[in-house]
Short mmCIF file of C-alpha atoms and ligand atoms in Angstrom, two decimals:
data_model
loop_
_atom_site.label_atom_id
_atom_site.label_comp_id
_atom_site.label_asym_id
_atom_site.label_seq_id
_atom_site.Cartn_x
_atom_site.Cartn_y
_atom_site.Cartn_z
CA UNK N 10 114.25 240.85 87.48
CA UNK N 11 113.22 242.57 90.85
CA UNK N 12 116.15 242.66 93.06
CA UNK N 13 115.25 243.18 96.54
CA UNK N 14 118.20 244.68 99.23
CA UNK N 15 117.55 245.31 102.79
CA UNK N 16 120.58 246.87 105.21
CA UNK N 17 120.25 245.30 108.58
CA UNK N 18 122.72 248.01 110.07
CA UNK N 19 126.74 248.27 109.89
CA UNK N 20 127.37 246.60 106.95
CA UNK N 21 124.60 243.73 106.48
CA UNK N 22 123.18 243.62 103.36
CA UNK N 23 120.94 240.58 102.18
CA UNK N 24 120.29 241.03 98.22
CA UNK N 25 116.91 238.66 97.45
CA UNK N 26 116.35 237.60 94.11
CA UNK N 27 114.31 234.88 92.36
CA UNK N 28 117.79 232.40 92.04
CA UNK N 29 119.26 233.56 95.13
CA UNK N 30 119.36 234.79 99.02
CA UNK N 31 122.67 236.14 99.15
CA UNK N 32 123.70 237.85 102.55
CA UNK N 33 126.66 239.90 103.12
CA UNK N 34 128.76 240.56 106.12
CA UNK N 35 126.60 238.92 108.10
CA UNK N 36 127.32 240.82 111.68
CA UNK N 37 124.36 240.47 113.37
CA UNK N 38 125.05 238.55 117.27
CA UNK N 39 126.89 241.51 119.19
CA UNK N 40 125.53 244.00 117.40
CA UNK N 41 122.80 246.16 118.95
CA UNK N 42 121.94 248.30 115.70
CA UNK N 43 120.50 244.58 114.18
CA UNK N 44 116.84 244.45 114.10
CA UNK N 45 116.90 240.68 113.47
CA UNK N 46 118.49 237.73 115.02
CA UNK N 47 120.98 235.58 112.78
CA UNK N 48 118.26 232.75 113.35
CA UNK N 49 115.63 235.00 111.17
CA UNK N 50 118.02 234.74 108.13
CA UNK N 51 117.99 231.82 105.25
CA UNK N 52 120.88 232.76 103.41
CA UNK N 53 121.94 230.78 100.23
CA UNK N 54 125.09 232.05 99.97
CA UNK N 55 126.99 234.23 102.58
CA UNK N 56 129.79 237.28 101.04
CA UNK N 57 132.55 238.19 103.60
CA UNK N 58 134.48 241.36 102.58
CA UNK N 59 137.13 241.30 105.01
CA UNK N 60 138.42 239.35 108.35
CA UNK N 61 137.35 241.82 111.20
CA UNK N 62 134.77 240.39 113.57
CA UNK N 63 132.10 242.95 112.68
CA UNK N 64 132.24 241.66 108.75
CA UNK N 65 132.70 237.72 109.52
CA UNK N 66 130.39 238.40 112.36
CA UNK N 67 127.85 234.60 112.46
CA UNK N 68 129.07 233.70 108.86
CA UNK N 69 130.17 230.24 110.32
CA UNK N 70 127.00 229.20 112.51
CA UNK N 71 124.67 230.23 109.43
CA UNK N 72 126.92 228.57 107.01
CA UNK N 73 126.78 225.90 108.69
CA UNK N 74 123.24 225.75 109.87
CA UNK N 75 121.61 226.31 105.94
CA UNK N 76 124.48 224.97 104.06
CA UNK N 77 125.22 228.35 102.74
CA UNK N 78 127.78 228.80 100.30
CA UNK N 79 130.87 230.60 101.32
CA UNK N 80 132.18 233.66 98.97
CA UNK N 81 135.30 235.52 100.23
CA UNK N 82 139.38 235.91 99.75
CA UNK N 83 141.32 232.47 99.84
CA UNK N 84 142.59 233.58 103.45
CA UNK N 85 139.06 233.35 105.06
CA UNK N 86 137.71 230.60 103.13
CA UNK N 87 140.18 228.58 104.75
CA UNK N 88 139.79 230.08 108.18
CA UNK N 89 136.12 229.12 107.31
CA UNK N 90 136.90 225.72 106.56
CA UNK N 91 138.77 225.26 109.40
CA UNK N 92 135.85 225.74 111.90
CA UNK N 93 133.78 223.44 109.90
CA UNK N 94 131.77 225.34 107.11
CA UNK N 95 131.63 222.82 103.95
CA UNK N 96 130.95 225.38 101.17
CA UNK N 97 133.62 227.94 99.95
CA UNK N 98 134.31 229.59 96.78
CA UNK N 99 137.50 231.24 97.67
CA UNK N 100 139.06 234.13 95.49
CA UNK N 101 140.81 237.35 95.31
CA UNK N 102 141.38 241.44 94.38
CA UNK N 103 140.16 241.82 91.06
CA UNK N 104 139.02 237.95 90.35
CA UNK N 105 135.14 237.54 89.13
CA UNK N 106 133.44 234.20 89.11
CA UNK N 107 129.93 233.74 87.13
CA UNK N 108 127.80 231.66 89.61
CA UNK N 109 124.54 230.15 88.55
CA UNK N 110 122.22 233.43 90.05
CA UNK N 111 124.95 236.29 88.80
CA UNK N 112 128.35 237.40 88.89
CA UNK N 113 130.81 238.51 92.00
CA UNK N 114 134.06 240.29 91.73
CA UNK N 115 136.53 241.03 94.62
CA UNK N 116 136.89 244.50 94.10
CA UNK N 117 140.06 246.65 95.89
CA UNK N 118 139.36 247.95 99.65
CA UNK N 119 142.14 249.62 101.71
CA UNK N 120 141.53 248.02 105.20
CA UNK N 121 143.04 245.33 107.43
CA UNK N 122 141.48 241.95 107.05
CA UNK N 123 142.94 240.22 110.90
CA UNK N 124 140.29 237.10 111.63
CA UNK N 125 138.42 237.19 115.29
CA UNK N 126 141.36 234.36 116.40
CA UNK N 127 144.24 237.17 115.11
CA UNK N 128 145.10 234.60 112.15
CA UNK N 129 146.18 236.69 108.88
CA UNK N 130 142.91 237.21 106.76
CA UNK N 131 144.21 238.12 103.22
CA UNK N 132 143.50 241.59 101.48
CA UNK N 133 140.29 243.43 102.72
CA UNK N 134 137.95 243.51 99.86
CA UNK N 135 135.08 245.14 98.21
CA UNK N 136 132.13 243.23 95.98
CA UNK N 137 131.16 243.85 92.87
CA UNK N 138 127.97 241.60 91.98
CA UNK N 139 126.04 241.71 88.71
CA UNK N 140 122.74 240.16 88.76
CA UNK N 141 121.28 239.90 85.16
CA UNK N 142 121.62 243.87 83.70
CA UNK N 143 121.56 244.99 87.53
CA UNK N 144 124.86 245.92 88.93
CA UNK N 145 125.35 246.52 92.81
CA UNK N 146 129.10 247.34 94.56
CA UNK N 147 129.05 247.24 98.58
CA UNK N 148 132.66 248.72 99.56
CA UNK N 149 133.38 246.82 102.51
CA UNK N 150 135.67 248.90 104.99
CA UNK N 151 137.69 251.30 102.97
CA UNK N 152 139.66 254.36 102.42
CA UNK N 153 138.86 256.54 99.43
CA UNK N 154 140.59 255.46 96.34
CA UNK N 155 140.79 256.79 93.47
CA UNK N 156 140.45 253.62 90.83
CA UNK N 157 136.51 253.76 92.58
CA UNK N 158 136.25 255.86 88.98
CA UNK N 159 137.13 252.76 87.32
CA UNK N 160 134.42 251.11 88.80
CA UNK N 161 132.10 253.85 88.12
CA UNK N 162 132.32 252.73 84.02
CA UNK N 163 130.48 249.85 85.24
CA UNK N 164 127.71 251.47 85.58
CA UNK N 165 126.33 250.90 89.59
CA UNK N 166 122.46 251.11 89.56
CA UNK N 167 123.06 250.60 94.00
CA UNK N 168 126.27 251.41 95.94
CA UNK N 169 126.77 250.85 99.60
CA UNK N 170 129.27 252.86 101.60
CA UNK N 171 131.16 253.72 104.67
CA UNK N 172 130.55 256.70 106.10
CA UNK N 173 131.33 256.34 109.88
CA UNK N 174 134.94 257.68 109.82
CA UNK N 175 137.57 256.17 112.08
CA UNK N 176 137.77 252.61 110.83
CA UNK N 177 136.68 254.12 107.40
CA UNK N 178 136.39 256.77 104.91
CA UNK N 179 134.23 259.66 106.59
CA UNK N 180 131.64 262.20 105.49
CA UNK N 181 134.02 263.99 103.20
CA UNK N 182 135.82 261.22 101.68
CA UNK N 183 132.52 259.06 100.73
CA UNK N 184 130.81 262.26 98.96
CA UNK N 185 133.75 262.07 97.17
CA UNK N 186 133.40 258.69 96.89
CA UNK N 187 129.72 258.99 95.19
CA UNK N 188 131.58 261.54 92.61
CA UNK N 189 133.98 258.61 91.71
CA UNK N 190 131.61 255.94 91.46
CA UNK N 191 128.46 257.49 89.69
CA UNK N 192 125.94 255.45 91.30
CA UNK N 193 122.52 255.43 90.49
CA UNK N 194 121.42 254.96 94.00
CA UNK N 195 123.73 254.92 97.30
CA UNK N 196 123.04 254.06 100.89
CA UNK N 197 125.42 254.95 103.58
CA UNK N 198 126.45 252.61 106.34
CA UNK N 199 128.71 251.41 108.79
CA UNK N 200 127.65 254.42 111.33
CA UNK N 201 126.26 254.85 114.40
CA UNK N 202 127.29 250.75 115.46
CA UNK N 203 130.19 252.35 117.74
CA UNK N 204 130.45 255.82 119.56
CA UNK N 205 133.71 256.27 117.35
CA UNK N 206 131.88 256.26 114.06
CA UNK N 207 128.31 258.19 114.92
CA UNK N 208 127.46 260.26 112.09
CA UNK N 209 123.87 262.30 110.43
CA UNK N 210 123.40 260.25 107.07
CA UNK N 211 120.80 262.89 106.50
CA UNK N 212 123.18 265.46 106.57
CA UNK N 213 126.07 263.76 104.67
CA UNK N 214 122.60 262.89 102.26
CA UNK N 215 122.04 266.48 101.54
CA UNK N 216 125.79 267.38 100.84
CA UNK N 217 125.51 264.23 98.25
CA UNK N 218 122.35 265.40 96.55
CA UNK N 219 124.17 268.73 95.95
CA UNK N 220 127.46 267.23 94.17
CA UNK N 221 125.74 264.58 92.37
CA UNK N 222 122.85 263.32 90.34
CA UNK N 223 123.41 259.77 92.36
CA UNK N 224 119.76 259.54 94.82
CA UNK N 225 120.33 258.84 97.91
CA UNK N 226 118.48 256.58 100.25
CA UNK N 227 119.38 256.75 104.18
CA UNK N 228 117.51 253.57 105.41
CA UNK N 229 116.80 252.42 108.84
CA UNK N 230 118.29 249.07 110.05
CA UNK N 231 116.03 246.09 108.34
CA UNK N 232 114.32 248.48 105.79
CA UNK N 233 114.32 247.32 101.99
CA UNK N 234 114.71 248.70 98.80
CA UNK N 235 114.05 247.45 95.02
CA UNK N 236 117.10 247.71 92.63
NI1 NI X 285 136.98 246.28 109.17
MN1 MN X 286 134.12 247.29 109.97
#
């Protein structure tokens, strides 16, 4: 099964597959790195890793407008809920749920999860999602940590990571990162959205290539690539 993933910048990842359009952190009005509009989306099913406005971002006008189905912590489901959006699946840190097009886990993320209206948003989280023999972990916002090595025995074919710095693990932290996680393939992200976290993926690229056997792909905002 072809499993298509395109970044849209930050941390907006759609994964495409035959069962499913399944879009993650969907932060797309307010943010000038997006090359598409939140109207140019059809997502099935929307992930949310974490409260912050630039993760939860138009998660409850799409939801609402294609019936998507909610995935995220118990915390925002409910802030979901509460603004109208019909279709959660809450859960939480290390819970996995086998939906009917593959399976997501909340992985751990160290973070602050606030929602945009300041209510308490539950743990931050990262997403582990399986998709028949195809396994692909987007980190969320995090800190290096060292159980990413217990992740890494799952065997990532695609891992998505902060490397902006600031708000995140930096440069250093996410080569380290790649060491830890043994990913086939990784693409960097949230960067270059805010002054605070600008950063040369090429560069931090080049330092990964050198550590690792992981390939890296630096991607421009609504470019796509096969898993
Ligand atoms: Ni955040
Ligand atoms: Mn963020």
């Amino acid at each position: 099964m072809d499993i298509e993933v395109t970044w849209y910048g930050h941390s907006v990842v759609m994964v495409r597959t035959q069962y499913v359009s399944l879009l993650i952190d969907p932060f797309l009005s307010g943010n000038a790195k997006a090359p598409v509009d939140p109207g140019d989306l059809k997502p099935d099913v929307i992930a949310i890793t974490h409260g912050h406005s630039d993760h939860v971002g138009d998660a409850v006008s799409l939801a609402k407008e294609h019936g998507a189905l909610c995935i995220s912590n118990f915390e925002i489901c409910n802030y979901l809920q509460s603004h109208g959006v019909e279709r959660v699946h809450p859960m939480h840190i290390g819970g996995g749920f086998n939906f009917p097009w593959g399976r997501a886990q909340l992985t751990i993320a160290h973070h602050g999860s606030a929602l945009p209206d300041g209510s308490y948003g539950g743990s931050p989280a990262g997403l582990l999602l399986t998709f028949a023999s195809k396994t692909i972990y987007h980190a969320g916002d995090t800190g290096l940590f060292l159980d990413m090595k217990l992740l890494g025995e799952k065997h990532i074919d695609l891992a998505l990571l902060p490397i902006g710095d600031n708000f995140t693990m930096g440069p250093d932290d996410a080569v380290r990162a790649v060491e830890l996680l043994a990913p086939k393939v990784v693409v960097p992200m949230h960067y270059d959205t805010f002054d605070v976290i600008e950063q040369d993926p090429d560069a931090w690229a080049s330092r990964v290539q050198l550590k690792t056997s992981a390939r890296v792909r630096v991607l421009n905002p609504g470019d796509s690539l096969t898993v």
